[in-house]
Amino acid sequence: MAVQAFPAIAAVIPAAGVGQRMQADKPKQYLRLHGKTVLEHSVQPLLSLESVGQLYLALSADDPYFAATGLTDPRIIRVEGGAERVHSVLNALQHIDAVRYPWVLVHDAARPLVRRADIQLLIERCLAAGHGGILATPVRDTMKRGQQQVQHTVDRTDLWHALTPQFFPTALLTAAIGGALAAGVAVTDEASAMEWAQQSVLLVEGHSDNLKITRPADLQLAAFYLEQNR
Ligand SMILES: Nc1ccn([C@@H]2O[C@H](COP(=O)(O)OP(=O)(O)OP(=O)(O)O)[C@@H](O)[C@H]2O)c(=O)n1
Ligand SMILES: C[C@](O)(CO)[C@H](O)COP(=O)(O)O
């Protein structure tokens, strides 16, 4: 029996989106990428961690695609998604026994290139710090705010792209998301809710190829990255 290096961890995969920006004939998490669905690629690195005891997959109630994936790991528990990503995540969190699984990883189904090593680094850094955190990459371009015209340049000092997974104490995160939603706060990632709850959030630099499949060109880019010796 291998010694468990980390405490028991639950994982949540929000996978109930329709992928409107992808303009595809099915939700982007079910598009094929190197012989597997995007979802399978996104889930595999989390399932490869012995410390992940349960993986909650938030799917649309009428999802007709999941059954055809190769995802049969007994740790996978299907739950119903919600109107927005945050509702899918919260519904999954509310199924977790936070005593048995005191920590939770939340990872987008649309991020198929996440590296196992980056997930392990996130967990190690957060456990050492004693609070949660996120994988992120520093912004490299000059950033502008505006619509048709530039309003102004945004100072990019200490500016990061938030990625996933995001890793937090289960009970704290569940309470923070519920509170932030009740307060009318826009919660587009788990860290937004933890910031609202005035909890510390660690920034852990991950690889910039951990992209979110969002628009059509992203799938080709993901395939290109997979062909590199990563
Ligand atoms: N109601 C929703 C909306 C999104 N997601 C998931 O949240 C992740 C990130 O969201 P996003 O990239 O915005 O996916 P979609 O909402 O599907 O994309 P779009 O906004 O283009 O429709 C995806 O894995 C998506 O499946 C979810 O579980 N439940
Ligand atoms: C959670 C996330 O991937 C972090 O960057 C991002 O906020 C998801 O945003 P989306 O609009 O739901 O794609």
mmCIF file of C-alpha atoms and ligand atoms in Angstrom:
data_model
loop_
_atom_site.group_PDB
_atom_site.id
_atom_site.type_symbol
_atom_site.label_atom_id
_atom_site.label_comp_id
_atom_site.label_asym_id
_atom_site.label_seq_id
_atom_site.Cartn_x
_atom_site.Cartn_y
_atom_site.Cartn_z
ATOM 1 C CA MET A 1 0.000 0.000 0.000
ATOM 2 C CA ALA A 2 1.673 3.249 -1.155
ATOM 3 C CA VAL A 3 2.096 5.912 1.511
ATOM 4 C CA GLN A 4 -0.314 8.761 0.743
ATOM 5 C CA ALA A 5 1.843 11.887 0.329
ATOM 6 C CA PHE A 6 -1.084 14.348 0.605
ATOM 7 C CA PRO A 7 -4.261 14.515 2.696
ATOM 8 C CA ALA A 8 -7.424 13.117 1.125
ATOM 9 C CA ILE A 9 -8.455 15.404 -1.734
ATOM 10 C CA ALA A 10 -11.728 15.677 -3.634
ATOM 11 C CA ALA A 11 -11.799 17.037 -7.168
ATOM 12 C CA VAL A 12 -14.553 18.995 -8.886
ATOM 13 C CA ILE A 13 -14.717 19.248 -12.674
ATOM 14 C CA PRO A 14 -17.267 21.783 -13.976
ATOM 15 C CA ALA A 15 -18.265 20.189 -17.316
ATOM 16 C CA ALA A 16 -21.825 21.390 -17.866
ATOM 17 C CA GLY A 17 -21.107 24.256 -20.264
ATOM 18 C CA VAL A 18 -22.457 24.463 -23.829
ATOM 19 C CA GLY A 19 -19.286 25.942 -25.337
ATOM 20 C CA GLN A 20 -21.063 28.739 -27.219
ATOM 21 C CA ARG A 21 -17.834 30.592 -28.139
ATOM 22 C CA MET A 22 -16.459 27.370 -29.678
ATOM 23 C CA GLN A 23 -19.219 27.346 -32.319
ATOM 24 C CA ALA A 24 -19.018 23.537 -32.555
ATOM 25 C CA ASP A 25 -21.712 20.872 -33.053
ATOM 26 C CA LYS A 26 -21.315 19.653 -29.467
ATOM 27 C CA PRO A 27 -20.055 21.073 -26.167
ATOM 28 C CA LYS A 28 -16.306 21.676 -26.434
ATOM 29 C CA GLN A 29 -15.463 19.264 -23.590
ATOM 30 C CA TYR A 30 -16.585 16.441 -25.913
ATOM 31 C CA LEU A 31 -14.575 17.509 -28.965
ATOM 32 C CA ARG A 32 -11.812 15.064 -29.927
ATOM 33 C CA LEU A 33 -8.180 15.879 -29.244
ATOM 34 C CA HIS A 34 -5.500 13.309 -30.107
ATOM 35 C CA GLY A 35 -7.944 10.384 -29.953
ATOM 36 C CA LYS A 36 -9.691 11.293 -26.693
ATOM 37 C CA THR A 37 -12.277 13.877 -25.671
ATOM 38 C CA VAL A 38 -11.098 17.163 -24.191
ATOM 39 C CA LEU A 39 -12.818 16.047 -20.978
ATOM 40 C CA GLU A 40 -10.790 12.839 -20.743
ATOM 41 C CA HIS A 41 -7.562 14.792 -21.168
ATOM 42 C CA SER A 42 -8.634 17.272 -18.464
ATOM 43 C CA VAL A 43 -9.657 14.612 -15.955
ATOM 44 C CA GLN A 44 -6.746 12.166 -16.368
ATOM 45 C CA PRO A 45 -4.023 14.123 -14.494
ATOM 46 C CA LEU A 46 -6.296 14.483 -11.463
ATOM 47 C CA LEU A 47 -7.220 10.795 -11.475
ATOM 48 C CA SER A 48 -3.489 9.960 -11.685
ATOM 49 C CA LEU A 49 -3.042 11.416 -8.161
ATOM 50 C CA GLU A 50 -3.476 8.739 -5.481
ATOM 51 C CA SER A 51 -4.624 11.417 -3.010
ATOM 52 C CA VAL A 52 -7.704 12.206 -5.139
ATOM 53 C CA GLY A 53 -10.340 9.972 -3.538
ATOM 54 C CA GLN A 54 -13.435 11.321 -5.270
ATOM 55 C CA LEU A 55 -13.953 13.286 -8.486
ATOM 56 C CA TYR A 56 -17.263 15.115 -8.855
ATOM 57 C CA LEU A 57 -18.162 15.698 -12.480
ATOM 58 C CA ALA A 58 -20.805 18.422 -12.912
ATOM 59 C CA LEU A 59 -22.696 17.602 -16.130
ATOM 60 C CA SER A 60 -25.827 18.906 -17.780
ATOM 61 C CA ALA A 61 -28.839 16.874 -16.658
ATOM 62 C CA ASP A 62 -29.480 15.873 -20.284
ATOM 63 C CA ASP A 63 -25.826 15.312 -21.248
ATOM 64 C CA PRO A 64 -25.948 12.600 -23.961
ATOM 65 C CA TYR A 65 -22.182 12.473 -24.521
ATOM 66 C CA PHE A 66 -20.593 11.408 -21.246
ATOM 67 C CA ALA A 67 -21.624 7.742 -21.510
ATOM 68 C CA ALA A 68 -19.495 7.357 -24.652
ATOM 69 C CA THR A 69 -16.298 8.607 -23.029
ATOM 70 C CA GLY A 70 -13.725 6.226 -21.624
ATOM 71 C CA LEU A 71 -14.310 7.584 -18.121
ATOM 72 C CA THR A 72 -15.180 4.625 -15.880
ATOM 73 C CA ASP A 73 -12.968 5.282 -12.854
ATOM 74 C CA PRO A 74 -15.007 4.340 -9.733
ATOM 75 C CA ARG A 75 -13.969 7.614 -8.074
ATOM 76 C CA ILE A 76 -16.041 9.587 -10.584
ATOM 77 C CA ILE A 77 -19.359 10.825 -9.214
ATOM 78 C CA ARG A 78 -21.757 12.507 -11.611
ATOM 79 C CA VAL A 79 -23.636 15.547 -10.277
ATOM 80 C CA GLU A 80 -25.882 18.054 -11.976
ATOM 81 C CA GLY A 81 -24.427 21.280 -13.357
ATOM 82 C CA GLY A 82 -26.061 24.672 -12.956
ATOM 83 C CA ALA A 83 -26.876 27.809 -14.929
ATOM 84 C CA GLU A 84 -23.321 29.160 -14.662
ATOM 85 C CA ARG A 85 -19.939 27.641 -13.919
ATOM 86 C CA VAL A 86 -20.125 28.824 -10.309
ATOM 87 C CA HIS A 87 -23.445 27.017 -9.779
ATOM 88 C CA SER A 88 -22.034 23.809 -11.218
ATOM 89 C CA VAL A 89 -19.047 24.068 -8.877
ATOM 90 C CA LEU A 90 -21.192 24.884 -5.832
ATOM 91 C CA ASN A 91 -23.559 22.008 -6.481
ATOM 92 C CA ALA A 92 -20.629 19.611 -6.659
ATOM 93 C CA LEU A 93 -19.022 21.064 -3.503
ATOM 94 C CA GLN A 94 -22.266 20.550 -1.581
ATOM 95 C CA HIS A 95 -21.994 16.803 -2.218
ATOM 96 C CA ILE A 96 -18.505 16.518 -0.651
ATOM 97 C CA ASP A 97 -17.970 15.292 2.925
ATOM 98 C CA ALA A 98 -15.593 18.072 3.998
ATOM 99 C CA VAL A 99 -14.392 16.102 7.027
ATOM 100 C CA ARG A 100 -13.353 13.141 4.886
ATOM 101 C CA TYR A 101 -12.048 15.406 2.105
ATOM 102 C CA PRO A 102 -10.797 18.618 3.760
ATOM 103 C CA TRP A 103 -9.237 19.921 0.530
ATOM 104 C CA VAL A 104 -10.674 20.244 -2.980
ATOM 105 C CA LEU A 105 -9.206 20.799 -6.435
ATOM 106 C CA VAL A 106 -11.467 22.544 -8.957
ATOM 107 C CA HIS A 107 -10.416 22.142 -12.584
ATOM 108 C CA ASP A 108 -12.134 23.202 -15.821
ATOM 109 C CA ALA A 109 -13.183 20.361 -18.125
ATOM 110 C CA ALA A 110 -11.961 22.687 -20.898
ATOM 111 C CA ARG A 111 -8.323 22.700 -19.775
ATOM 112 C CA PRO A 112 -6.950 19.456 -21.264
ATOM 113 C CA LEU A 113 -3.239 20.296 -21.101
ATOM 114 C CA VAL A 114 -2.738 20.722 -17.369
ATOM 115 C CA ARG A 115 0.432 18.976 -16.209
ATOM 116 C CA ARG A 116 0.390 16.524 -13.296
ATOM 117 C CA ALA A 117 3.580 18.175 -12.002
ATOM 118 C CA ASP A 118 1.876 21.589 -11.899
ATOM 119 C CA ILE A 119 -1.034 20.149 -9.917
ATOM 120 C CA GLN A 120 1.377 18.531 -7.462
ATOM 121 C CA LEU A 121 3.287 21.835 -7.130
ATOM 122 C CA LEU A 122 0.037 23.684 -6.398
ATOM 123 C CA ILE A 123 -0.919 21.176 -3.704
ATOM 124 C CA GLU A 124 2.546 21.181 -2.113
ATOM 125 C CA ARG A 125 2.810 24.996 -2.038
ATOM 126 C CA CYS A 126 -0.688 25.433 -0.594
ATOM 127 C CA LEU A 127 -0.247 22.787 2.090
ATOM 128 C CA ALA A 128 3.089 24.381 3.053
ATOM 129 C CA ALA A 129 1.465 27.835 3.183
ATOM 130 C CA GLY A 130 -1.551 26.543 5.106
ATOM 131 C CA HIS A 131 -4.073 28.084 2.741
ATOM 132 C CA GLY A 132 -5.437 27.680 -0.776
ATOM 133 C CA GLY A 133 -4.200 28.931 -4.090
ATOM 134 C CA ILE A 134 -4.362 28.804 -7.852
ATOM 135 C CA LEU A 135 -2.212 27.940 -10.829
ATOM 136 C CA ALA A 136 -1.508 31.138 -12.760
ATOM 137 C CA THR A 137 0.802 32.603 -15.402
ATOM 138 C CA PRO A 138 2.164 36.159 -15.513
ATOM 139 C CA VAL A 139 0.696 38.439 -18.198
ATOM 140 C CA ARG A 140 3.269 38.936 -20.997
ATOM 141 C CA ASP A 141 1.554 41.472 -23.293
ATOM 142 C CA THR A 142 0.784 45.117 -22.779
ATOM 143 C CA MET A 143 -2.842 45.178 -21.616
ATOM 144 C CA LYS A 144 -5.415 47.671 -22.890
ATOM 145 C CA ARG A 145 -8.938 48.462 -21.666
ATOM 146 C CA GLY A 146 -11.496 49.654 -24.216
ATOM 147 C CA GLN A 147 -14.003 48.524 -26.830
ATOM 148 C CA GLN A 148 -13.623 50.050 -30.312
ATOM 149 C CA GLN A 149 -10.955 52.444 -29.049
ATOM 150 C CA VAL A 150 -8.318 52.106 -26.356
ATOM 151 C CA GLN A 151 -9.440 53.781 -23.140
ATOM 152 C CA HIS A 152 -6.138 53.262 -21.367
ATOM 153 C CA THR A 153 -3.253 50.879 -20.821
ATOM 154 C CA VAL A 154 -3.629 48.649 -17.795
ATOM 155 C CA ASP A 155 -0.539 48.423 -15.601
ATOM 156 C CA ARG A 156 0.541 44.785 -15.964
ATOM 157 C CA THR A 157 2.819 44.782 -12.930
ATOM 158 C CA ASP A 158 1.898 41.744 -10.810
ATOM 159 C CA LEU A 159 -0.925 40.923 -13.276
ATOM 160 C CA TRP A 160 -1.630 37.211 -13.769
ATOM 161 C CA HIS A 161 -3.820 34.916 -15.824
ATOM 162 C CA ALA A 162 -5.770 32.738 -13.386
ATOM 163 C CA LEU A 163 -5.775 29.108 -14.515
ATOM 164 C CA THR A 164 -7.106 25.911 -12.988
ATOM 165 C CA PRO A 165 -6.889 23.766 -10.928
ATOM 166 C CA GLN A 166 -7.623 25.985 -7.973
ATOM 167 C CA PHE A 167 -7.079 24.326 -4.572
ATOM 168 C CA PHE A 168 -8.847 25.289 -1.346
ATOM 169 C CA PRO A 169 -10.122 23.937 1.959
ATOM 170 C CA THR A 170 -13.458 22.357 1.058
ATOM 171 C CA ALA A 171 -15.599 23.869 3.810
ATOM 172 C CA LEU A 172 -14.120 27.365 3.435
ATOM 173 C CA LEU A 173 -14.613 27.355 -0.333
ATOM 174 C CA THR A 174 -18.199 26.090 -0.127
ATOM 175 C CA ALA A 175 -19.092 28.795 2.398
ATOM 176 C CA ALA A 176 -17.264 31.508 0.443
ATOM 177 C CA ILE A 177 -19.026 30.730 -2.838
ATOM 178 C CA GLY A 178 -22.428 30.622 -1.128
ATOM 179 C CA GLY A 179 -21.729 33.936 0.614
ATOM 180 C CA ALA A 180 -20.341 35.651 -2.472
ATOM 181 C CA LEU A 181 -23.337 34.599 -4.567
ATOM 182 C CA ALA A 182 -25.734 35.837 -1.870
ATOM 183 C CA ALA A 183 -23.833 39.163 -1.857
ATOM 184 C CA GLY A 184 -24.236 39.478 -5.636
ATOM 185 C CA VAL A 185 -20.510 39.134 -6.304
ATOM 186 C CA ALA A 186 -19.418 37.932 -9.782
ATOM 187 C CA VAL A 187 -17.694 34.594 -9.141
ATOM 188 C CA THR A 188 -15.882 33.532 -12.325
ATOM 189 C CA ASP A 189 -13.316 31.406 -10.501
ATOM 190 C CA GLU A 190 -13.030 29.919 -7.003
ATOM 191 C CA ALA A 191 -10.398 32.481 -5.987
ATOM 192 C CA SER A 192 -12.923 35.313 -6.597
ATOM 193 C CA ALA A 193 -15.108 33.906 -3.830
ATOM 194 C CA MET A 194 -12.161 33.320 -1.473
ATOM 195 C CA GLU A 195 -10.966 36.889 -2.057
ATOM 196 C CA TRP A 196 -14.473 38.123 -1.218
ATOM 197 C CA ALA A 197 -14.282 36.065 1.958
ATOM 198 C CA GLN A 198 -10.935 37.762 2.710
ATOM 199 C CA GLN A 199 -9.055 34.472 2.560
ATOM 200 C CA SER A 200 -5.459 34.321 1.346
ATOM 201 C CA VAL A 201 -4.958 32.945 -2.161
ATOM 202 C CA LEU A 202 -1.513 31.716 -3.202
ATOM 203 C CA LEU A 203 -0.343 32.373 -6.779
ATOM 204 C CA VAL A 204 1.562 29.330 -8.071
ATOM 205 C CA GLU A 205 3.148 29.799 -11.476
ATOM 206 C CA GLY A 206 2.129 27.047 -13.883
ATOM 207 C CA HIS A 207 2.828 26.403 -17.558
ATOM 208 C CA SER A 208 1.238 28.799 -20.034
ATOM 209 C CA ASP A 209 0.205 25.884 -22.291
ATOM 210 C CA ASN A 210 -2.489 25.026 -19.730
ATOM 211 C CA LEU A 211 -4.933 26.857 -21.965
ATOM 212 C CA LYS A 212 -8.708 26.847 -21.732
ATOM 213 C CA ILE A 213 -10.328 25.590 -24.915
ATOM 214 C CA THR A 214 -12.636 28.548 -25.590
ATOM 215 C CA ARG A 215 -12.587 29.473 -29.296
ATOM 216 C CA PRO A 216 -12.086 27.310 -32.436
ATOM 217 C CA ALA A 217 -8.372 28.066 -32.844
ATOM 218 C CA ASP A 218 -7.679 26.845 -29.295
ATOM 219 C CA LEU A 219 -8.239 23.197 -30.286
ATOM 220 C CA GLN A 220 -5.558 23.349 -32.992
ATOM 221 C CA LEU A 221 -3.191 25.048 -30.571
ATOM 222 C CA ALA A 222 -3.859 22.360 -27.978
ATOM 223 C CA ALA A 223 -3.128 19.652 -30.564
ATOM 224 C CA PHE A 224 0.119 21.417 -31.449
ATOM 225 C CA TYR A 225 1.174 21.571 -27.799
ATOM 226 C CA LEU A 226 0.368 17.860 -27.363
ATOM 227 C CA GLU A 227 2.684 17.054 -30.285
ATOM 228 C CA GLN A 228 5.587 18.793 -28.509
ATOM 229 C CA ASN A 229 7.779 16.883 -26.125
ATOM 230 C CA ARG A 230 6.090 18.367 -23.043
HETATM 231 N N1 LIG B 1 -23.108 26.414 -16.543
HETATM 232 C C1 LIG B 1 -21.812 26.026 -16.711
HETATM 233 C C2 LIG B 1 -20.916 26.764 -17.556
HETATM 234 C C3 LIG B 1 -19.606 26.322 -17.707
HETATM 235 N N2 LIG B 1 -19.211 25.191 -17.045
HETATM 236 C C4 LIG B 1 -17.859 24.685 -17.216
HETATM 237 O O1 LIG B 1 -16.928 25.654 -16.765
HETATM 238 C C5 LIG B 1 -15.704 25.531 -17.528
HETATM 239 C C6 LIG B 1 -15.199 26.888 -18.006
HETATM 240 O O2 LIG B 1 -16.270 27.581 -18.574
HETATM 241 P P1 LIG B 1 -16.269 28.135 -20.099
HETATM 242 O O3 LIG B 1 -14.929 28.017 -20.731
HETATM 243 O O4 LIG B 1 -16.947 29.460 -20.090
HETATM 244 O O5 LIG B 1 -17.221 27.054 -20.824
HETATM 245 P P2 LIG B 1 -18.625 27.331 -21.492
HETATM 246 O O6 LIG B 1 -19.523 28.068 -20.567
HETATM 247 O O7 LIG B 1 -19.072 26.001 -22.027
HETATM 248 O O8 LIG B 1 -18.211 28.263 -22.730
HETATM 249 P P3 LIG B 1 -19.093 29.444 -23.387
HETATM 250 O O9 LIG B 1 -19.037 30.586 -22.401
HETATM 251 O O10 LIG B 1 -18.358 29.750 -24.662
HETATM 252 O O11 LIG B 1 -20.480 28.902 -23.603
HETATM 253 C C7 LIG B 1 -16.006 24.581 -18.685
HETATM 254 O O12 LIG B 1 -15.360 23.351 -18.445
HETATM 255 C C8 LIG B 1 -17.519 24.440 -18.672
HETATM 256 O O13 LIG B 1 -17.952 23.147 -19.093
HETATM 257 C C9 LIG B 1 -20.089 24.476 -16.204
HETATM 258 O O14 LIG B 1 -19.713 23.452 -15.623
HETATM 259 N N3 LIG B 1 -21.366 24.907 -16.045
HETATM 260 C C1 LIG B 2 -11.996 29.511 -14.040
HETATM 261 C C2 LIG B 2 -11.247 30.173 -15.170
HETATM 262 O O1 LIG B 2 -10.828 29.208 -16.118
HETATM 263 C C3 LIG B 2 -10.034 30.883 -14.626
HETATM 264 O O2 LIG B 2 -9.425 31.647 -15.652
HETATM 265 C C4 LIG B 2 -12.128 31.209 -15.905
HETATM 266 O O3 LIG B 2 -12.549 32.197 -14.988
HETATM 267 C C5 LIG B 2 -13.348 30.555 -16.526
HETATM 268 O O4 LIG B 2 -14.038 31.611 -17.158
HETATM 269 P P1 LIG B 2 -15.199 31.262 -18.175
HETATM 270 O O5 LIG B 2 -15.774 32.561 -18.642
HETATM 271 O O6 LIG B 2 -16.197 30.446 -17.371
HETATM 272 O O7 LIG B 2 -14.573 30.497 -19.280
#
